[in-house]
Each structure stands twice: as C-alpha cells, then as structure tokens.
Coordinates of C-alpha atoms and ligand atoms in Angstrom, one line a residue:
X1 CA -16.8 -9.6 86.8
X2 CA -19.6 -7.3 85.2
X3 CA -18.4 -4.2 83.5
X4 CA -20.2 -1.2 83.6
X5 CA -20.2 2.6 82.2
X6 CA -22.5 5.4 84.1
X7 CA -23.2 8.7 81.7
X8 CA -23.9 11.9 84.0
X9 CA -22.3 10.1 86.7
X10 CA -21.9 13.6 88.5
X11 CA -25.7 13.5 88.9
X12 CA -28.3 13.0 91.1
X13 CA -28.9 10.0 89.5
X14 CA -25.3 9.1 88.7
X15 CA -24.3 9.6 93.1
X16 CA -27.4 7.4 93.6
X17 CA -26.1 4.6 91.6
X18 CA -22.0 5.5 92.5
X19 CA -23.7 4.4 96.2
X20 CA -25.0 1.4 95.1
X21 CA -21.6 0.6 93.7
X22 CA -19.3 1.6 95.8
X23 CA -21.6 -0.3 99.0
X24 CA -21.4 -3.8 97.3
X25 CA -17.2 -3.8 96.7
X26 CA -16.5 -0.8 94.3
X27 CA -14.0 -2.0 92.1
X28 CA -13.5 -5.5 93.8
X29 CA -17.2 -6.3 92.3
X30 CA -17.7 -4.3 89.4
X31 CA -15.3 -3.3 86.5
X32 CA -16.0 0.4 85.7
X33 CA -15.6 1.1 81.9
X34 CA -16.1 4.7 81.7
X35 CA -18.1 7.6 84.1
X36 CA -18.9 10.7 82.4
X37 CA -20.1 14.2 83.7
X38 CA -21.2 18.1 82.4
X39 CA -18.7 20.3 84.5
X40 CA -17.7 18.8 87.7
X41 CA -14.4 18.1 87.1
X42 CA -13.1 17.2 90.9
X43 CA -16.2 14.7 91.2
X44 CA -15.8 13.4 88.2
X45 CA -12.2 12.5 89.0
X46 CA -12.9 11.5 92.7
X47 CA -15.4 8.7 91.1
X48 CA -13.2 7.1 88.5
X49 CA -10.3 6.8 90.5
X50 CA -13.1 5.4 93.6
X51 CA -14.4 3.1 90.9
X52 CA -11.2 2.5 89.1
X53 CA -12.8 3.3 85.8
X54 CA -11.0 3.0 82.0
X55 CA -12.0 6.4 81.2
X56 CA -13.7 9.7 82.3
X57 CA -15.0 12.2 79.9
X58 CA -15.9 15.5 80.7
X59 CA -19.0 17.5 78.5
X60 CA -17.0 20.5 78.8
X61 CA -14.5 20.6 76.8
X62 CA -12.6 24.0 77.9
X63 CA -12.1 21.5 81.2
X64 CA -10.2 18.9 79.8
X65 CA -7.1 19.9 80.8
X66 CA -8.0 20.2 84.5
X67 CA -9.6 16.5 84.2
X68 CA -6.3 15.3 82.5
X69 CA -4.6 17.0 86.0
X70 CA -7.1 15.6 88.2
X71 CA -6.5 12.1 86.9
X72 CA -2.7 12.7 86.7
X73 CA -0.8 9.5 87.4
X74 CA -4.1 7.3 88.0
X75 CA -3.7 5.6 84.4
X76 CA -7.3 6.6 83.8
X77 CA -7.7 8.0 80.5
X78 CA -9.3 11.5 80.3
X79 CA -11.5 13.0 77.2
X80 CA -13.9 15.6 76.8
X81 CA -16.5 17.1 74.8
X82 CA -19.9 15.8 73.3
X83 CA -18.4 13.4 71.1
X84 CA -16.0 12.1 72.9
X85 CA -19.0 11.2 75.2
X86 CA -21.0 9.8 72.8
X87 CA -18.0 7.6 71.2
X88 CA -17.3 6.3 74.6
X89 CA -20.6 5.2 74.3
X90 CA -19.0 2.5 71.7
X91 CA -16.8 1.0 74.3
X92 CA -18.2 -2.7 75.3
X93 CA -19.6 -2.4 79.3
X94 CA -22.3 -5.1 80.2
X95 CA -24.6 -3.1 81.8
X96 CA -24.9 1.1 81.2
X97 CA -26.8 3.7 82.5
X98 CA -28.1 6.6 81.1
X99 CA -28.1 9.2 84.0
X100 CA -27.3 12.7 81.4
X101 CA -30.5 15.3 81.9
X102 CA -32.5 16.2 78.7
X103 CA -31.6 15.7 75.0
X104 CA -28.3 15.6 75.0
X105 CA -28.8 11.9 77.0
X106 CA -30.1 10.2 73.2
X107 CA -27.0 10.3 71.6
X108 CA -25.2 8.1 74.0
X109 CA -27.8 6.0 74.9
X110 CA -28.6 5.4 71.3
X111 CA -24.9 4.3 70.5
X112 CA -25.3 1.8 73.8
X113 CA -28.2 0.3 72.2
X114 CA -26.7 0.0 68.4
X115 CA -24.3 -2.2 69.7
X116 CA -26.3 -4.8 71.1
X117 CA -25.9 -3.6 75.1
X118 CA -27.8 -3.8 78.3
X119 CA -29.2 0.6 78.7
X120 CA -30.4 1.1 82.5
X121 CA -32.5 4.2 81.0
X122 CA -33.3 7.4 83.5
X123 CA -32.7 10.1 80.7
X124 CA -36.9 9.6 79.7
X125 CA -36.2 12.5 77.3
X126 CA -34.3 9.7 74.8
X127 CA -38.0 7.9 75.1
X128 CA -39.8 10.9 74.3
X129 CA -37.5 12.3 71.4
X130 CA -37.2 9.3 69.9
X131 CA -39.3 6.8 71.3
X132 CA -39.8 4.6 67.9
X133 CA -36.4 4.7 66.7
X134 CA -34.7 3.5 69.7
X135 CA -36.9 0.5 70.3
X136 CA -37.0 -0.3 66.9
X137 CA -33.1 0.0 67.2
X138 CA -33.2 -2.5 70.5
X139 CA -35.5 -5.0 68.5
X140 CA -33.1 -4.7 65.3
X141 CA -29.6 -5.1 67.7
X142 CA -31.4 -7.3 70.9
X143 CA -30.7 -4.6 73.2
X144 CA -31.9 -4.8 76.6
X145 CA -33.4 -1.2 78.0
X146 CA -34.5 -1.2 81.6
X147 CA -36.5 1.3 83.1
X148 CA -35.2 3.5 85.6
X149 CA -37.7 5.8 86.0
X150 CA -39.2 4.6 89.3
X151 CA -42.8 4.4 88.0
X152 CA -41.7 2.7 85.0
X153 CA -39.3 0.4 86.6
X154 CA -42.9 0.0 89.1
X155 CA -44.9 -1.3 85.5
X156 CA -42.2 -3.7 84.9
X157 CA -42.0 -4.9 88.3
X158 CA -45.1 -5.4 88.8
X159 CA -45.8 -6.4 84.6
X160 CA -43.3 -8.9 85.4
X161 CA -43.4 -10.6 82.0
X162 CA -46.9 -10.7 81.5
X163 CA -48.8 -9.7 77.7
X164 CA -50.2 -6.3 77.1
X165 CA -53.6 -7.8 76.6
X166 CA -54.3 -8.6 79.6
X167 CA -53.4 -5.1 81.3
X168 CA -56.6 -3.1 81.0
X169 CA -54.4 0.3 82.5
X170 CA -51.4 1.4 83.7
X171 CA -51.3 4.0 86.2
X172 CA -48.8 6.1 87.2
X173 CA -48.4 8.3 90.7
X174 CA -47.6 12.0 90.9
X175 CA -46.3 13.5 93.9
X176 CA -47.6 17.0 92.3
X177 CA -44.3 18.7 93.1
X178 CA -44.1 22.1 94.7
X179 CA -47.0 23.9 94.0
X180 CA -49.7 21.1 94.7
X181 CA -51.9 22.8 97.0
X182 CA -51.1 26.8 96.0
X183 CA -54.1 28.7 94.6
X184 CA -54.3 29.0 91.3
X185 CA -53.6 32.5 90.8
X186 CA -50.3 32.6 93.3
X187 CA -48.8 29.9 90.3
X188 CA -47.8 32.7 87.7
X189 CA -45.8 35.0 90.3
X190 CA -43.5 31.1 91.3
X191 CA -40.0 31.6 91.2
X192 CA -37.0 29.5 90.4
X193 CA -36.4 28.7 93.7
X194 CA -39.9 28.1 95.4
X195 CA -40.2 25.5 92.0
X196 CA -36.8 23.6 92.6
X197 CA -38.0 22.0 96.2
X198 CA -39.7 18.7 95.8
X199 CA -42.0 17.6 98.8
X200 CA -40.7 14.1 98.9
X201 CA -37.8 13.3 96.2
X202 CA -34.1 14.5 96.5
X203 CA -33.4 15.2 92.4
X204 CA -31.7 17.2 90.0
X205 CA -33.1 21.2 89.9
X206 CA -34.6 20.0 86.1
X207 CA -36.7 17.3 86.7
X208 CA -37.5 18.7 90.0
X209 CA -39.3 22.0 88.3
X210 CA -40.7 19.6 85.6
X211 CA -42.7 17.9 88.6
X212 CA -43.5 21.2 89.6
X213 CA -45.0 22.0 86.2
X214 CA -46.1 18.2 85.8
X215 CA -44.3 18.1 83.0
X216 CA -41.8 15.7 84.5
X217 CA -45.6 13.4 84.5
X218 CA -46.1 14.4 80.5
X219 CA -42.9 13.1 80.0
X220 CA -43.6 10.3 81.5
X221 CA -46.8 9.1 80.3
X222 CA -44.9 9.5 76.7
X223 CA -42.3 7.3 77.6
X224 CA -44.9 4.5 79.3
X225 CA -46.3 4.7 75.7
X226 CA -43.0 4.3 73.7
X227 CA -41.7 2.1 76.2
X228 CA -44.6 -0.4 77.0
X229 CA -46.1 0.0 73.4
X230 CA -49.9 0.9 75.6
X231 CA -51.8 3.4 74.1
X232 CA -52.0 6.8 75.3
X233 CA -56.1 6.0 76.4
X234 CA -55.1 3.3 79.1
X235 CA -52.1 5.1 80.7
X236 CA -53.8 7.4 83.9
X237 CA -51.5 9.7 86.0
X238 CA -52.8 9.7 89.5
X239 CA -51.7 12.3 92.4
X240 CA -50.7 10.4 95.2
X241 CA -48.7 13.8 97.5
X242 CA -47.0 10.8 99.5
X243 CA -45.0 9.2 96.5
X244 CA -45.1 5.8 98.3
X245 CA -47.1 3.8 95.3
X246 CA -44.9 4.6 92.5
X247 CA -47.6 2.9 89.9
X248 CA -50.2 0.4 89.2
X249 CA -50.9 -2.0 87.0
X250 CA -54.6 -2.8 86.4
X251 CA -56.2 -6.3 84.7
X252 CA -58.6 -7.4 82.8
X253 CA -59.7 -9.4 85.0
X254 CA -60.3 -6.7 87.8
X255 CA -57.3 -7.1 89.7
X256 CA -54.7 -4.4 90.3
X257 CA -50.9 -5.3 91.4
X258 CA -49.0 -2.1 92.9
X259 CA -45.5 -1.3 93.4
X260 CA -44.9 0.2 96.5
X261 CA -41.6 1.4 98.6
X262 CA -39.9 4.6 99.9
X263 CA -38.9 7.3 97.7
X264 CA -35.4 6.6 97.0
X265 CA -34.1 6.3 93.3
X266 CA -32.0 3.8 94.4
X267 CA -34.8 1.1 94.8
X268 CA -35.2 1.7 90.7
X269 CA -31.4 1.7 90.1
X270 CA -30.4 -1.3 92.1
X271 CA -33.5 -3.2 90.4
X272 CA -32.1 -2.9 87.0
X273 CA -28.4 -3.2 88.1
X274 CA -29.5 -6.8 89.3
X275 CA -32.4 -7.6 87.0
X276 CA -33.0 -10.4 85.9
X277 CA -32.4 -11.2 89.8
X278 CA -33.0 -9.6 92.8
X279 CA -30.0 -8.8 95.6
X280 CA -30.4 -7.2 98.9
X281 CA -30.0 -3.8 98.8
X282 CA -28.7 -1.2 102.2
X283 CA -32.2 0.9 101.4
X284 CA -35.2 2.0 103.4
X285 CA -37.8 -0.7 104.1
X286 CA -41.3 0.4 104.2
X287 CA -43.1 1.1 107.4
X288 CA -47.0 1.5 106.4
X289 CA -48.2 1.9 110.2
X290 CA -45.5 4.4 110.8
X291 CA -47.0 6.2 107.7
X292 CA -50.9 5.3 108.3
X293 CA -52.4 7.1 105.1
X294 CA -52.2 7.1 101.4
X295 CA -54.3 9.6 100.1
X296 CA -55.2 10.0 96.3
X297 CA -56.6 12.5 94.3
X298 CA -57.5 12.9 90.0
X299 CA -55.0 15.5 88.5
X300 CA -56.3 19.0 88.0
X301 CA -55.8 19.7 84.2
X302 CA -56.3 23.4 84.9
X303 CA -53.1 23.8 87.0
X304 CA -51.0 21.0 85.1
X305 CA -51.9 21.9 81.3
X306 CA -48.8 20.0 80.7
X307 CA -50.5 16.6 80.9
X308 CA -52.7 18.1 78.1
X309 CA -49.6 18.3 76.2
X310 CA -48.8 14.9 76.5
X311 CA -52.0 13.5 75.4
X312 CA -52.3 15.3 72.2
X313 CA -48.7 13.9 71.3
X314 CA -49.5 10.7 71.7
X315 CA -52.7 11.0 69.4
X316 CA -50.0 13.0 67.2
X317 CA -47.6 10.6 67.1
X318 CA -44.3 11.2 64.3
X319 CA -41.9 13.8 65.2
X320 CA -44.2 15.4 68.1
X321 CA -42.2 13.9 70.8
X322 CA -39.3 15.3 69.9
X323 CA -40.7 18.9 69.6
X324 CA -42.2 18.5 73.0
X325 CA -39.5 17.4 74.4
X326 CA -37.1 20.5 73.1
X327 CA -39.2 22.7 73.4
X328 CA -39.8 22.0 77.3
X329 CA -36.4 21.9 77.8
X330 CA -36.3 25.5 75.8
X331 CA -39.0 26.7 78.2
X332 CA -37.7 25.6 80.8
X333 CA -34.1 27.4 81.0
X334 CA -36.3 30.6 80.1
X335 CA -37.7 30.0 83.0
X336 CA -34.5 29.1 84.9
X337 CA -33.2 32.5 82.9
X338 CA -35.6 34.5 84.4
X339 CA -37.2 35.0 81.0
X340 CA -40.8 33.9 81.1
X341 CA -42.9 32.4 83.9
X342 CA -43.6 29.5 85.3
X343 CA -47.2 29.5 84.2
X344 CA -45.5 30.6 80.4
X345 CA -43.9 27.1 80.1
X346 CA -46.6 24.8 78.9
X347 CA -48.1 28.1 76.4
X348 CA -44.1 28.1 74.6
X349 CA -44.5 24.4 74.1
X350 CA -48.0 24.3 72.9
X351 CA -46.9 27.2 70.4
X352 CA -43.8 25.5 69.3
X353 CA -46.0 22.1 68.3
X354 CA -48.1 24.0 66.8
X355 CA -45.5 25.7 64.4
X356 CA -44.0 22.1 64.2
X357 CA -47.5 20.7 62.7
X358 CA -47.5 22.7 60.2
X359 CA -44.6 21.5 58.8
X360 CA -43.4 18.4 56.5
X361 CA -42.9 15.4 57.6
X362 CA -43.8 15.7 61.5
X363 CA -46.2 12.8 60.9
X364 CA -43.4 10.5 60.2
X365 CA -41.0 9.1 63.6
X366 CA -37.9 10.8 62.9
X367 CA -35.5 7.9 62.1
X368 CA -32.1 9.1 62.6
X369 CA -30.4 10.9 65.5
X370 CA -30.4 13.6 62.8
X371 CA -33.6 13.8 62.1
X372 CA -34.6 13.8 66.0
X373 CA -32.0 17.0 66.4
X374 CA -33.2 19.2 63.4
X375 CA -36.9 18.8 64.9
X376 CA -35.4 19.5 68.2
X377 CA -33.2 22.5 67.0
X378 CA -36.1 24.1 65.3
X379 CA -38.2 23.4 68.5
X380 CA -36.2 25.1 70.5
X381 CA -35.7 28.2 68.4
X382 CA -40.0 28.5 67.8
X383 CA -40.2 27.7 72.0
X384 CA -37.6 31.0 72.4
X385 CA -39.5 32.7 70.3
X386 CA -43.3 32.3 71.6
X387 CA -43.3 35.6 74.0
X388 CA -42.4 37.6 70.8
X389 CA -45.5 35.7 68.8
X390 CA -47.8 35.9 72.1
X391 CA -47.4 39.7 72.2
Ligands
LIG401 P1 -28.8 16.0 87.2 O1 -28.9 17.4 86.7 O2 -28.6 15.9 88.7 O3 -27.6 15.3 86.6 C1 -27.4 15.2 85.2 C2 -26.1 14.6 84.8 O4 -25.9 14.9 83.4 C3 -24.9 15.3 85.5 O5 -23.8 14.3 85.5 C4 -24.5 16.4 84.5 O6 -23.2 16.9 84.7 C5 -24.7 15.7 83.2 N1 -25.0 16.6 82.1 C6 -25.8 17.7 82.1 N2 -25.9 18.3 80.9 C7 -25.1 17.6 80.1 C8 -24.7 17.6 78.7 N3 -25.2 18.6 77.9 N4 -23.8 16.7 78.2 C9 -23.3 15.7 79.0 N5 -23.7 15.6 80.3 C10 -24.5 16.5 80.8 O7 -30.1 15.2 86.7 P2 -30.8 14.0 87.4 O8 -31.8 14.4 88.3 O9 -29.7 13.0 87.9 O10 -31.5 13.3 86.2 C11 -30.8 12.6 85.2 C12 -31.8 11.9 84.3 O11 -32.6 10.9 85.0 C13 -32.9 12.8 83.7 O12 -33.2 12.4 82.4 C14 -34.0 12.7 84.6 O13 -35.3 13.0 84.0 C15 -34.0 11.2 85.0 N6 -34.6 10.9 86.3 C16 -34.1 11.5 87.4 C17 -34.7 11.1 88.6 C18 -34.1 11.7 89.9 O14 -34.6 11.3 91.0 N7 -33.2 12.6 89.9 C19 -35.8 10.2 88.7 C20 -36.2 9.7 87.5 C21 -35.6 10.0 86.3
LIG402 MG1 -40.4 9.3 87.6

C-alpha cells in the first residue's frame, strides 16, 4: 500500500487531490501519513478521519485544542503550529504533495526532499524562492519532484524524458485572468473582488488574483526555469483565454508536441499521483467540436508588467527569486488589505528588487532555508514600504 502525506490539504488544491483519493478506495488503497491545513479545523478533521491519516496538524496554533476535540477518540494524532508542520514533514510517506499557498510551502517541501522523498510540488513559490537550492538538494538526496502546476506538469508530459537540447522553446498558456479584455485605464480602480473571479479555473482567491495580475505567469516562467534548467530566452508565455492547451513544447527540428485537456487541476494531480504510470482517472474528457475554437494571442507587457518582472530575475539570477516572490506575496495582501491598488502591485515589487540589488550577496542563490527567509523578511518589509518611498 503507498503512503502518502498532503500539506494545505484544506485547499483548493488539497480538496482536488482529497477527490482523487477518496474516488479510488480512500483508505483501503492509500495509507494517509499526515494532512495538514492553515485554520480549518472541522475540514481538516473530517479529512483525516475520511482518509484515516497518522496525523493532522493545524498552522494555527491557538486551534489546537479544537483539532485535538475534533479528532477525539479517532486515534489520530493532533499538532499545530509551523513547526510542527514542517517536522511532520520528516515522517516517511512515499509520495507528498505540497498544496500550502506562498512561502510558507518551502519549509516543508524542503524537509520532504532532504530526506530522499517523492514532492508532488503545486506550491511554485518553493521553485521561485529557492529554486537552486532545492534541486540541488533533490540531486544531492535523489529526490523525486513532480510538477503539479498544470503547465508544468504539460512540459513534462509532453518532455516525456527527452534532452534539453533538443527543445528549441517551451511555451506556456495564460488564460489572462479577470481583467483580460478591460481597458487599460478601468485596471487601477479593480477591486478585490472583481480580481478573485477566474474566467475558467476554480482556485484559491491568491493564485486566482496573481492570474489576474499575471503574476501567477511570472511565477511561473521562474519556476519552468529552476525546474527545467531552460533559460529564461526560450521560455514564451502565450494567452490562450480558453485554458484548454495548458503548454507546448517546441523542437529543434520544427515540431511542436502540446498538452491539451479541460481545466481541471485534477488532470495535473492524478498525473503525478500515478507517474511513472498512467491510471484512469473519473475526469472530463475533451470534446474539441463541442468547443470549436482555440484562439491565441502575444501577451500585452503594458497591462501585465509582472512578466517584466520575471524576465529580469531570471537574467538576475541569486537571491532575486526570493525577493520577488515575498515581495508579491507582500503586495498582494496590501492589495487584499485594501492598502494599495491593483495596478500598485507589480511597482512595490519592482521597488523592493531594486532595494534588494543593492545589497550584499543577492548575486549568490541563497543556500539555506535561512538565507531564503531573511531575503524574504527584508522583501517584504521594503514591498510595505514602497507607497511611503513612491510619495
Ligand atoms: P488555497 O489558498 O486554496 O489553499 C492553501 C492551503 O494552504 C490551505 O490548506 C491553507 O489552509 C494552507 N495554508 C495557507 N497559509 C498557510 C500557512 N501559513 N501555513 C500552513 N498552511 C497554510 O491555495 P490553492 O489555490 O490550493 O494553492 C495551493 C498552491 O498550489 C499554491 O502554491 C498555488 O500557487 C499552487 N497552485 C494552485 C492551483 C489551483 O488550481 N488552485 C494551480 C496551480 C498551482
Ligand atoms: Mg499554473
């Protein structure tokens, strides 16, 4: 029986793959180690005793106590708290997935890949942060990470084992989120809400402004860079507003292989749940006379500065990842906050690289979780403070 260990199970990623589970036996196929979440508490609960985990550890730790009464009885252990999560991290599972939004998904991740295991990766921001060390780490340990992002898990699919050198580009899709077709000048006045509706995708409210902003697609393009080892000049973003292509992979020889299939994370998940083999899964199939049309169109750098962003950290290289990363993430709850604009975002991250090149060491990959988390710490305090340095 595989063992396995979801972190942000309470997620929209984390549900995704709790269906996949629970629709081929639950705990009469799979041997749950450990499911972990931020605040949900009763969910939480409901999916380790569902799954029959070992453990379930709550971020929170005020709420341990409610998770400890919610698991009464069950035998399932309860913890809480950021290092609890990350030390659970430790605990041998055969295949893991790393479903936690933003930074605080590296530590864990990390810890899964120290030891040697197999890290389903959706948190992109432990590529982005720390791109070198953790696939330096996987190299050192023999770590297995599989893509989750769906155009990333699309590369591999369609890579399927074949050298760099003979992929001329790598290209990934972009629905172009919310605001794809609003005038320019309507973008500043965007509220929370108009920017947490996704044309095609059901995700989390983060990622789902970060396609908005395209910086979900900045992200992105950094982790097909850390992840693939390409350089930053053969990885294009295209917008594709029908998100049925979820990338392509182009040749040398003039050929072009693309991944194609409805837009349902649990294509991406199931893939690398299965990989290195492929099982039928209960998903959409694709009807392409039903949908007639794919429609494509170059990305407008003018209304998605963010993929500006991107570029110039990949020629940047060192500790700019990190900073970027942060310092989105920064931007990004000032947004949520109410703080700054929508169109303010990608200004507080340019800012905070800027600060961060002017600094020692941000040439050099930061080569410790430590290291990664004091340029992210300082990030996020120079993003906070960009309206004060703008006026
Ligand atoms: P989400 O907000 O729906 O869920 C995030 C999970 O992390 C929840 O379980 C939440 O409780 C937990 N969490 C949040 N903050 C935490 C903290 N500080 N410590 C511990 N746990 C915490 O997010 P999501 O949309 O499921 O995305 C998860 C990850 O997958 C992100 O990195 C995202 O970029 C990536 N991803 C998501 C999608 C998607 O379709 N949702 C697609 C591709 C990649
Ligand atoms: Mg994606």
């Amino acid at each position: 029986m595989r063992s396995i260990s979801i972190f942000g199970a309470t997620g929209s990623i984390g549900e995704s793959a709790f269906d996949l589970l629970m629709g081929s036996g639950g705990p009469k196929t799979w041997r749950a180690v450990a499911v972990t979440g931020g605040r949900n508490v009763a969910r939480l609960a409901e999916m380790a005793r569902a799954l029959h985990a070992e453990i379930a550890v709550i971020a929170d730790e005020a709420l341990l106590p409610d998770l400890r009464a919610a698991l009464a009885g069950t035998g399932i252990e309860a913890a809480a708290g950021t290092q609890a999560i990350a030390e659970t991290a430790d605990r041998p599972a055969d295949w893991t997935l790393s479903a936690i939004v933003g930074a605080a998904g590296l530590a864990p991740g990390l810890r899964v890949v120290e030891r040697g295991g197999t890290l389903a990766l959706a948190n992109k921001e432990s590529l982005v942060a720390a791109g070198r060390l953790l696939m330096a780490t996987a190299r050192r340990t023999g770590a297995t990470i599989l893509p989750v992002d769906s155009e990333h898990s699309a590369v591999f699919q369609c890579l399927d084992g074949d050298s760099l050198e003979v992929v001329e580009r790598v290209t990934l899709t972009a629905s172009g989120g919310a605001f794809r077709d609003w005038p320019l000048e309507r973008l500043a006045q965007a509220t929370v809400a108009e920017a947490s509706s996704h044309p095609n995708w059901d995700m989390g409210q983060r990622i789902t402004i970060d396609s908005a902003s395209m910086f979900n697609k900045a992200l992105e393009v950094i982790e097909a860079h850390e992840f693939f080892g390409l350089p930053g000049d053969r990885i294009e973003v295209l917008v594709h507003p029908e998100s049925i292509i979820h990338a392509l992979v182009s040749y040398v020889d003039g050929g072009t292989l693309a991944h194609l299939g409805p837009p349902d994370m649990r294509h991406a998940i199931g893939h690398a749940l299965h990989w290195p083999r492929r099982e039928k899964l209960p998903l959409a199939r694709l009807d392409l006379a039903a949908l007639g049309s794919l429609t494509f169109r170059a990305p407008c750098e003018t209304r998605w500065p963010a993929l500006a962003l991107a570029r110039q950290v990949i020629a940047q290289g060192g500790a700019a990842g990190a900073v970027l990363n942060a310092a989105k993430e920064q931007a990004l709850d000032d947004f949520i906050a109410g703080r700054i604009r929508f169109t303010d975002m990608a200004g507080a991250v340019a800012h905070a690289l800027d600060l961060a090149a002017g600094r020692p060491g941000f040439g050099t990959s930061p080569d410790s979780l430590e290291a990664v988390l004091e340029w992210d710490a300082q990030a996020r305090r120079d993003a906070a403070a960009w309206q004060t340095a703008a006026a």
